[in-house]
Amino acid sequence: MSPPTAVELRNLRFRYPDGAEALRGISFSVSEGECVALIGPNGAGKSTLLMHLNGILPDRLPAVPAVTVFGRPVTEDNLAAVRRDVGLLFQDADDQLFCPTVYEDVAFGPQQFGDDASVPGRVAEALGKVGLSGFEQRAPHHLSGGEKRRVCLAGVLACTPRVLVLDEPTSDLDPRGKRELKELLRNIPTTKIIATHDLELVVELCTRAILIDGGSVVADGPPRTLLGDEVLMLAHGLERPHILQHHHPH
Ligand code: ADP
């Protein structure tokens, strides 16, 4: 039996009130267990797309939405359930951290569910998964960039989402921070959708890549096939990643 469909987009269109069309009819579906990279130049529409996956956009959800999560259309009535299923890690850690302690920041999400008894256990487990056990009483704003990113990820994981949606998870991290985050993500079996410019992450972690440009899907396939196609990459403001550039004879 094939795995269930986690996320489905059917002709998703979106225009910001003051701007051009950011998404011009995007369709694809993601099965449970896939790790899908969204790649494309700045302004392609990746962040806008991600914000549709848990109903942050559009401001007013249509009666017949273009996005479905585990069979549930993203409508006003389904919004709470959809947001439990889809955990979104924003690009900027500082937007997501606003409490005096790491514990409170990670506990914030699960506290919204009204199941208070489970919160301490969820926080402990999530901090363990991101390698930050013992950081509970630290001030998030005094942590390194990599640690902040991991606190944010713990906050998302503490809600045990069925789909993990990550916007540029390795941006602004130093090489070690990148490596650590990639290892963490590799060990999280949840369905993942990752918008990123980190093409090494795409090759190392993802089972599929979707190239978006100008609000449309340009290509959809195995990471090595897409990223190895230099003409395609250059035509859309990207480059062939270094790890695909050399033939290793040994
Ligand atoms: P990406 O994440 O791929 O860089 P975005 O989704 O951020 O792309 O942007 C897609 C398009 O929407 C761009 O043309 C961008 O200028 C525009 N856009 C993004 N956010 C806003 C906003 N808040 N208001 C108006 N236009 C926006």
mmCIF file of C-alpha atoms and ligand atoms in Angstrom:
data_model
loop_
_atom_site.group_PDB
_atom_site.id
_atom_site.type_symbol
_atom_site.label_atom_id
_atom_site.label_comp_id
_atom_site.label_asym_id
_atom_site.label_seq_id
_atom_site.Cartn_x
_atom_site.Cartn_y
_atom_site.Cartn_z
ATOM 1 C CA MET A 1 0.000 0.000 0.000
ATOM 2 C CA SER A 2 1.340 3.449 -0.831
ATOM 3 C CA PRO A 3 1.720 5.891 2.068
ATOM 4 C CA PRO A 4 -1.090 8.404 2.653
ATOM 5 C CA THR A 5 -0.953 11.882 1.150
ATOM 6 C CA ALA A 6 0.317 14.315 3.770
ATOM 7 C CA VAL A 7 -0.052 17.587 1.853
ATOM 8 C CA GLU A 8 -1.784 18.333 -1.401
ATOM 9 C CA LEU A 9 -1.757 21.608 -3.351
ATOM 10 C CA ARG A 10 -4.216 22.018 -6.192
ATOM 11 C CA ASN A 11 -3.647 25.048 -8.343
ATOM 12 C CA LEU A 12 -2.625 27.282 -5.441
ATOM 13 C CA ARG A 13 -2.668 30.947 -6.372
ATOM 14 C CA PHE A 14 -1.907 33.937 -4.187
ATOM 15 C CA ARG A 15 -1.420 37.636 -4.626
ATOM 16 C CA TYR A 16 -0.248 39.968 -1.833
ATOM 17 C CA PRO A 17 -2.672 42.884 -1.528
ATOM 18 C CA ASP A 18 -0.006 45.353 -2.636
ATOM 19 C CA GLY A 19 1.888 43.237 -5.099
ATOM 20 C CA ALA A 20 2.140 40.934 -8.034
ATOM 21 C CA GLU A 21 0.980 37.367 -8.018
ATOM 22 C CA ALA A 22 3.363 35.454 -5.709
ATOM 23 C CA LEU A 23 1.934 31.990 -6.488
ATOM 24 C CA ARG A 24 0.594 31.331 -9.970
ATOM 25 C CA GLY A 25 -1.131 27.971 -9.783
ATOM 26 C CA ILE A 26 1.029 25.481 -7.888
ATOM 27 C CA SER A 27 0.078 21.817 -7.750
ATOM 28 C CA PHE A 28 1.897 18.914 -6.119
ATOM 29 C CA SER A 29 1.340 16.402 -3.402
ATOM 30 C CA VAL A 30 3.657 15.067 -0.737
ATOM 31 C CA SER A 31 3.283 11.571 0.676
ATOM 32 C CA GLU A 32 3.846 10.726 4.304
ATOM 33 C CA GLY A 33 7.547 10.096 4.949
ATOM 34 C CA GLU A 34 8.898 12.170 2.070
ATOM 35 C CA CYS A 35 11.553 14.828 2.648
ATOM 36 C CA VAL A 36 10.896 17.453 -0.008
ATOM 37 C CA ALA A 37 13.116 20.430 -0.767
ATOM 38 C CA LEU A 38 11.642 23.610 -2.225
ATOM 39 C CA ILE A 39 14.378 25.389 -4.118
ATOM 40 C CA GLY A 40 14.394 28.507 -6.253
ATOM 41 C CA PRO A 41 15.776 32.041 -6.334
ATOM 42 C CA ASN A 42 14.808 34.797 -3.901
ATOM 43 C CA GLY A 43 11.272 35.921 -4.536
ATOM 44 C CA ALA A 44 10.266 32.606 -6.162
ATOM 45 C CA GLY A 45 7.387 32.192 -3.721
ATOM 46 C CA LYS A 46 8.792 29.549 -1.374
ATOM 47 C CA SER A 47 8.001 31.308 1.920
ATOM 48 C CA THR A 48 4.599 32.348 0.643
ATOM 49 C CA LEU A 49 3.863 28.726 -0.229
ATOM 50 C CA LEU A 50 4.990 27.476 3.191
ATOM 51 C CA MET A 51 2.709 29.945 4.940
ATOM 52 C CA HIS A 52 -0.238 28.419 3.100
ATOM 53 C CA LEU A 53 0.477 24.976 4.526
ATOM 54 C CA ASN A 54 -0.843 25.876 7.960
ATOM 55 C CA GLY A 55 -3.215 28.655 7.037
ATOM 56 C CA ILE A 56 -1.128 31.711 8.013
ATOM 57 C CA LEU A 57 -1.970 32.847 4.492
ATOM 58 C CA PRO A 58 -4.326 33.755 2.992
ATOM 59 C CA ASP A 59 -5.804 36.165 5.546
ATOM 60 C CA ARG A 60 -9.222 34.866 4.699
ATOM 61 C CA LEU A 61 -9.349 31.171 3.975
ATOM 62 C CA PRO A 62 -11.496 30.374 0.955
ATOM 63 C CA ALA A 63 -14.478 28.038 1.217
ATOM 64 C CA VAL A 64 -12.782 25.671 -1.226
ATOM 65 C CA PRO A 65 -9.090 25.846 -0.343
ATOM 66 C CA ALA A 66 -6.291 24.760 -2.647
ATOM 67 C CA VAL A 67 -4.383 23.152 0.226
ATOM 68 C CA THR A 68 -5.304 19.886 1.926
ATOM 69 C CA VAL A 69 -3.438 18.373 4.894
ATOM 70 C CA PHE A 70 -3.975 14.671 5.578
ATOM 71 C CA GLY A 71 -7.229 14.888 3.678
ATOM 72 C CA ARG A 72 -8.434 17.993 5.542
ATOM 73 C CA PRO A 73 -8.995 21.135 3.481
ATOM 74 C CA VAL A 74 -7.405 24.157 5.171
ATOM 75 C CA THR A 75 -10.622 25.946 6.091
ATOM 76 C CA GLU A 76 -11.444 28.142 9.082
ATOM 77 C CA ASP A 77 -13.172 25.172 10.743
ATOM 78 C CA ASN A 78 -10.169 22.902 10.252
ATOM 79 C CA LEU A 79 -7.523 25.462 11.145
ATOM 80 C CA ALA A 80 -6.777 24.264 14.682
ATOM 81 C CA ALA A 81 -6.411 20.656 13.524
ATOM 82 C CA VAL A 82 -4.258 21.660 10.563
ATOM 83 C CA ARG A 83 -1.944 23.657 12.810
ATOM 84 C CA ARG A 84 -1.488 20.657 15.076
ATOM 85 C CA ASP A 85 -0.516 18.578 12.050
ATOM 86 C CA VAL A 86 1.806 21.106 10.408
ATOM 87 C CA GLY A 87 4.711 22.453 12.441
ATOM 88 C CA LEU A 88 6.293 25.517 10.837
ATOM 89 C CA LEU A 89 9.822 26.644 11.637
ATOM 90 C CA PHE A 90 10.242 30.255 10.547
ATOM 91 C CA GLN A 91 13.319 31.572 8.866
ATOM 92 C CA ASP A 92 14.235 34.057 11.581
ATOM 93 C CA ALA A 93 14.756 32.463 15.005
ATOM 94 C CA ASP A 94 14.335 35.823 16.702
ATOM 95 C CA ASP A 95 10.744 35.998 15.442
ATOM 96 C CA GLN A 96 9.959 32.731 17.155
ATOM 97 C CA LEU A 97 11.706 33.251 20.504
ATOM 98 C CA PHE A 98 10.035 35.720 22.826
ATOM 99 C CA CYS A 99 10.123 34.177 26.319
ATOM 100 C CA PRO A 100 12.648 34.785 29.118
ATOM 101 C CA THR A 101 13.700 31.113 29.224
ATOM 102 C CA VAL A 102 14.238 28.266 26.783
ATOM 103 C CA TYR A 103 11.750 26.152 28.758
ATOM 104 C CA GLU A 104 8.959 28.696 28.321
ATOM 105 C CA ASP A 105 9.652 29.127 24.634
ATOM 106 C CA VAL A 106 9.547 25.399 23.936
ATOM 107 C CA ALA A 107 6.486 24.969 26.173
ATOM 108 C CA PHE A 108 4.553 27.726 24.406
ATOM 109 C CA GLY A 109 3.274 25.569 21.528
ATOM 110 C CA PRO A 110 2.124 22.532 23.507
ATOM 111 C CA GLN A 111 0.469 24.829 26.077
ATOM 112 C CA GLN A 112 -1.886 25.998 23.335
ATOM 113 C CA PHE A 113 -3.375 22.502 23.142
ATOM 114 C CA GLY A 114 -4.793 22.705 26.661
ATOM 115 C CA ASP A 115 -3.213 19.426 27.729
ATOM 116 C CA ASP A 116 -1.079 20.881 30.537
ATOM 117 C CA ALA A 117 -0.068 17.584 32.109
ATOM 118 C CA SER A 118 1.910 16.548 29.042
ATOM 119 C CA VAL A 119 3.829 19.829 28.640
ATOM 120 C CA PRO A 120 6.909 19.175 30.837
ATOM 121 C CA GLY A 121 7.426 15.772 29.222
ATOM 122 C CA ARG A 122 7.044 17.206 25.727
ATOM 123 C CA VAL A 123 9.554 19.961 26.460
ATOM 124 C CA ALA A 124 12.095 17.527 27.922
ATOM 125 C CA GLU A 125 11.763 15.151 24.988
ATOM 126 C CA ALA A 126 12.004 17.906 22.377
ATOM 127 C CA LEU A 127 15.067 19.487 24.013
ATOM 128 C CA GLY A 128 16.656 16.041 24.117
ATOM 129 C CA LYS A 129 16.016 15.561 20.398
ATOM 130 C CA VAL A 130 17.789 18.805 19.516
ATOM 131 C CA GLY A 131 20.662 18.175 21.930
ATOM 132 C CA LEU A 132 19.765 20.960 24.366
ATOM 133 C CA SER A 133 18.844 19.072 27.540
ATOM 134 C CA GLY A 134 19.963 21.226 30.456
ATOM 135 C CA PHE A 135 19.279 24.509 28.627
ATOM 136 C CA GLU A 136 15.805 24.915 30.184
ATOM 137 C CA GLN A 137 16.588 27.996 32.266
ATOM 138 C CA ARG A 138 18.898 29.715 29.784
ATOM 139 C CA ALA A 139 17.825 32.966 28.123
ATOM 140 C CA PRO A 140 17.157 32.280 24.424
ATOM 141 C CA HIS A 141 18.614 35.594 23.353
ATOM 142 C CA HIS A 142 21.980 34.772 24.872
ATOM 143 C CA LEU A 143 22.394 31.589 22.853
ATOM 144 C CA SER A 144 24.379 31.138 19.653
ATOM 145 C CA GLY A 145 22.612 31.237 16.286
ATOM 146 C CA GLY A 146 22.726 27.459 16.000
ATOM 147 C CA GLU A 147 21.376 26.967 19.508
ATOM 148 C CA LYS A 148 18.557 29.462 18.901
ATOM 149 C CA ARG A 149 17.577 27.611 15.742
ATOM 150 C CA ARG A 150 17.521 24.353 17.698
ATOM 151 C CA VAL A 151 15.356 25.895 20.445
ATOM 152 C CA CYS A 152 12.889 26.941 17.744
ATOM 153 C CA LEU A 153 12.952 23.448 16.285
ATOM 154 C CA ALA A 154 12.361 22.000 19.768
ATOM 155 C CA GLY A 155 9.325 24.272 20.112
ATOM 156 C CA VAL A 156 7.934 22.851 16.885
ATOM 157 C CA LEU A 157 8.805 19.238 17.750
ATOM 158 C CA ALA A 158 7.209 19.591 21.198
ATOM 159 C CA CYS A 159 3.876 19.843 19.383
ATOM 160 C CA THR A 160 4.584 16.479 17.657
ATOM 161 C CA PRO A 161 3.525 17.645 14.181
ATOM 162 C CA ARG A 162 2.898 15.088 11.422
ATOM 163 C CA VAL A 163 4.532 17.385 8.869
ATOM 164 C CA LEU A 164 7.581 19.505 9.583
ATOM 165 C CA VAL A 165 7.794 22.647 7.437
ATOM 166 C CA LEU A 166 11.116 24.460 7.573
ATOM 167 C CA ASP A 167 11.953 27.828 6.029
ATOM 168 C CA GLU A 168 15.722 28.155 5.443
ATOM 169 C CA PRO A 169 16.676 26.076 8.500
ATOM 170 C CA THR A 170 20.443 26.406 7.949
ATOM 171 C CA SER A 171 20.660 30.045 6.841
ATOM 172 C CA ASP A 172 23.044 32.165 8.928
ATOM 173 C CA LEU A 173 24.566 29.128 10.633
ATOM 174 C CA ASP A 174 28.291 28.462 10.629
ATOM 175 C CA PRO A 175 29.508 25.180 9.100
ATOM 176 C CA ARG A 176 29.319 23.304 12.383
ATOM 177 C CA GLY A 177 25.830 24.668 13.120
ATOM 178 C CA LYS A 178 24.735 23.554 9.648
ATOM 179 C CA ARG A 179 26.182 20.105 10.109
ATOM 180 C CA GLU A 180 24.529 19.671 13.501
ATOM 181 C CA LEU A 181 21.165 20.808 12.242
ATOM 182 C CA LYS A 182 21.334 18.493 9.223
ATOM 183 C CA GLU A 183 22.130 15.544 11.481
ATOM 184 C CA LEU A 184 19.183 16.402 13.697
ATOM 185 C CA LEU A 185 16.831 16.628 10.749
ATOM 186 C CA ARG A 186 18.123 13.372 9.306
ATOM 187 C CA ASN A 187 17.173 11.629 12.540
ATOM 188 C CA ILE A 188 13.638 12.993 12.600
ATOM 189 C CA PRO A 189 11.513 10.592 10.556
ATOM 190 C CA THR A 190 8.552 12.988 10.198
ATOM 191 C CA THR A 191 7.452 14.119 6.723
ATOM 192 C CA LYS A 192 9.435 17.249 5.888
ATOM 193 C CA ILE A 193 9.064 20.140 3.482
ATOM 194 C CA ILE A 194 12.136 22.374 3.486
ATOM 195 C CA ALA A 195 12.599 25.664 1.621
ATOM 196 C CA THR A 196 16.316 26.192 1.296
ATOM 197 C CA HIS A 197 19.268 27.624 -0.596
ATOM 198 C CA ASP A 198 21.495 25.029 1.070
ATOM 199 C CA LEU A 199 21.867 22.703 -1.893
ATOM 200 C CA GLU A 200 24.132 20.343 0.004
ATOM 201 C CA LEU A 201 21.342 19.844 2.500
ATOM 202 C CA VAL A 202 19.037 19.037 -0.420
ATOM 203 C CA VAL A 203 21.379 16.392 -1.809
ATOM 204 C CA GLU A 204 22.229 14.909 1.580
ATOM 205 C CA LEU A 205 18.783 14.894 3.178
ATOM 206 C CA CYS A 206 15.978 15.185 0.696
ATOM 207 C CA THR A 207 14.247 12.455 -1.296
ATOM 208 C CA ARG A 208 12.796 14.941 -3.760
ATOM 209 C CA ALA A 209 13.321 18.509 -4.921
ATOM 210 C CA ILE A 210 10.777 20.930 -6.349
ATOM 211 C CA LEU A 211 12.163 23.933 -8.212
ATOM 212 C CA ILE A 212 9.962 27.016 -8.052
ATOM 213 C CA ASP A 213 10.463 30.254 -9.938
ATOM 214 C CA GLY A 214 8.092 33.149 -10.522
ATOM 215 C CA GLY A 215 5.406 31.449 -8.445
ATOM 216 C CA SER A 216 5.296 28.308 -10.616
ATOM 217 C CA VAL A 217 6.775 24.829 -10.411
ATOM 218 C CA VAL A 218 9.593 24.519 -12.947
ATOM 219 C CA ALA A 219 10.824 21.010 -12.135
ATOM 220 C CA ASP A 220 10.065 18.231 -9.675
ATOM 221 C CA GLY A 221 12.258 15.168 -9.239
ATOM 222 C CA PRO A 222 15.174 13.457 -7.518
ATOM 223 C CA PRO A 223 17.590 16.010 -5.989
ATOM 224 C CA ARG A 224 20.627 14.713 -7.866
ATOM 225 C CA THR A 225 18.824 14.915 -11.199
ATOM 226 C CA LEU A 226 17.617 18.491 -10.704
ATOM 227 C CA LEU A 227 20.672 19.867 -8.974
ATOM 228 C CA GLY A 228 23.030 18.115 -11.341
ATOM 229 C CA ASP A 229 21.430 19.884 -14.300
ATOM 230 C CA GLU A 230 23.648 22.935 -14.523
ATOM 231 C CA VAL A 231 21.672 24.603 -17.313
ATOM 232 C CA LEU A 232 18.452 24.299 -15.319
ATOM 233 C CA MET A 233 20.107 25.534 -12.136
ATOM 234 C CA LEU A 234 21.730 28.551 -13.775
ATOM 235 C CA ALA A 235 18.514 29.460 -15.597
ATOM 236 C CA HIS A 236 16.813 29.824 -12.216
ATOM 237 C CA GLY A 237 19.447 31.711 -10.283
ATOM 238 C CA LEU A 238 20.969 28.662 -8.612
ATOM 239 C CA GLU A 239 24.159 26.708 -9.077
ATOM 240 C CA ARG A 240 25.222 23.119 -9.183
ATOM 241 C CA PRO A 241 26.306 22.253 -5.620
ATOM 242 C CA HIS A 242 29.976 21.511 -5.062
ATOM 243 C CA ILE A 243 29.304 17.977 -3.908
ATOM 244 C CA LEU A 244 27.924 17.200 -7.375
ATOM 245 C CA GLN A 245 30.652 19.015 -9.267
ATOM 246 C CA HIS A 246 33.482 16.533 -9.071
ATOM 247 C CA HIS A 247 33.571 12.943 -10.108
ATOM 248 C CA HIS A 248 35.128 10.904 -7.386
ATOM 249 C CA PRO A 249 36.982 8.039 -9.025
ATOM 250 C CA HIS A 250 37.506 6.242 -5.698
HETATM 251 P P1 ADP B 1 10.982 33.277 -1.527
HETATM 252 O O1 ADP B 1 10.621 32.720 -0.184
HETATM 253 O O2 ADP B 1 11.073 32.217 -2.568
HETATM 254 O O3 ADP B 1 12.183 34.159 -1.499
HETATM 255 P P2 ADP B 1 8.615 34.907 -1.168
HETATM 256 O O4 ADP B 1 7.511 33.940 -0.942
HETATM 257 O O5 ADP B 1 9.207 35.565 0.016
HETATM 258 O O6 ADP B 1 9.765 34.179 -2.026
HETATM 259 O O7 ADP B 1 8.136 36.045 -2.169
HETATM 260 C C1 ADP B 1 7.394 35.802 -3.330
HETATM 261 C C2 ADP B 1 6.940 37.108 -3.937
HETATM 262 O O8 ADP B 1 6.025 37.768 -3.082
HETATM 263 C C3 ADP B 1 8.074 38.112 -4.169
HETATM 264 O O9 ADP B 1 7.796 38.803 -5.344
HETATM 265 C C4 ADP B 1 7.979 39.025 -2.966
HETATM 266 O O10 ADP B 1 8.460 40.307 -3.272
HETATM 267 C C5 ADP B 1 6.500 39.053 -2.714
HETATM 268 N N1 ADP B 1 6.199 39.256 -1.278
HETATM 269 C C6 ADP B 1 6.657 38.501 -0.239
HETATM 270 N N2 ADP B 1 6.154 38.924 0.933
HETATM 271 C C7 ADP B 1 5.371 40.003 0.631
HETATM 272 C C8 ADP B 1 4.570 40.879 1.406
HETATM 273 N N3 ADP B 1 4.449 40.761 2.733
HETATM 274 N N4 ADP B 1 3.891 41.867 0.739
HETATM 275 C C9 ADP B 1 3.979 41.989 -0.602
HETATM 276 N N5 ADP B 1 4.706 41.187 -1.395
HETATM 277 C C10 ADP B 1 5.400 40.192 -0.791
#
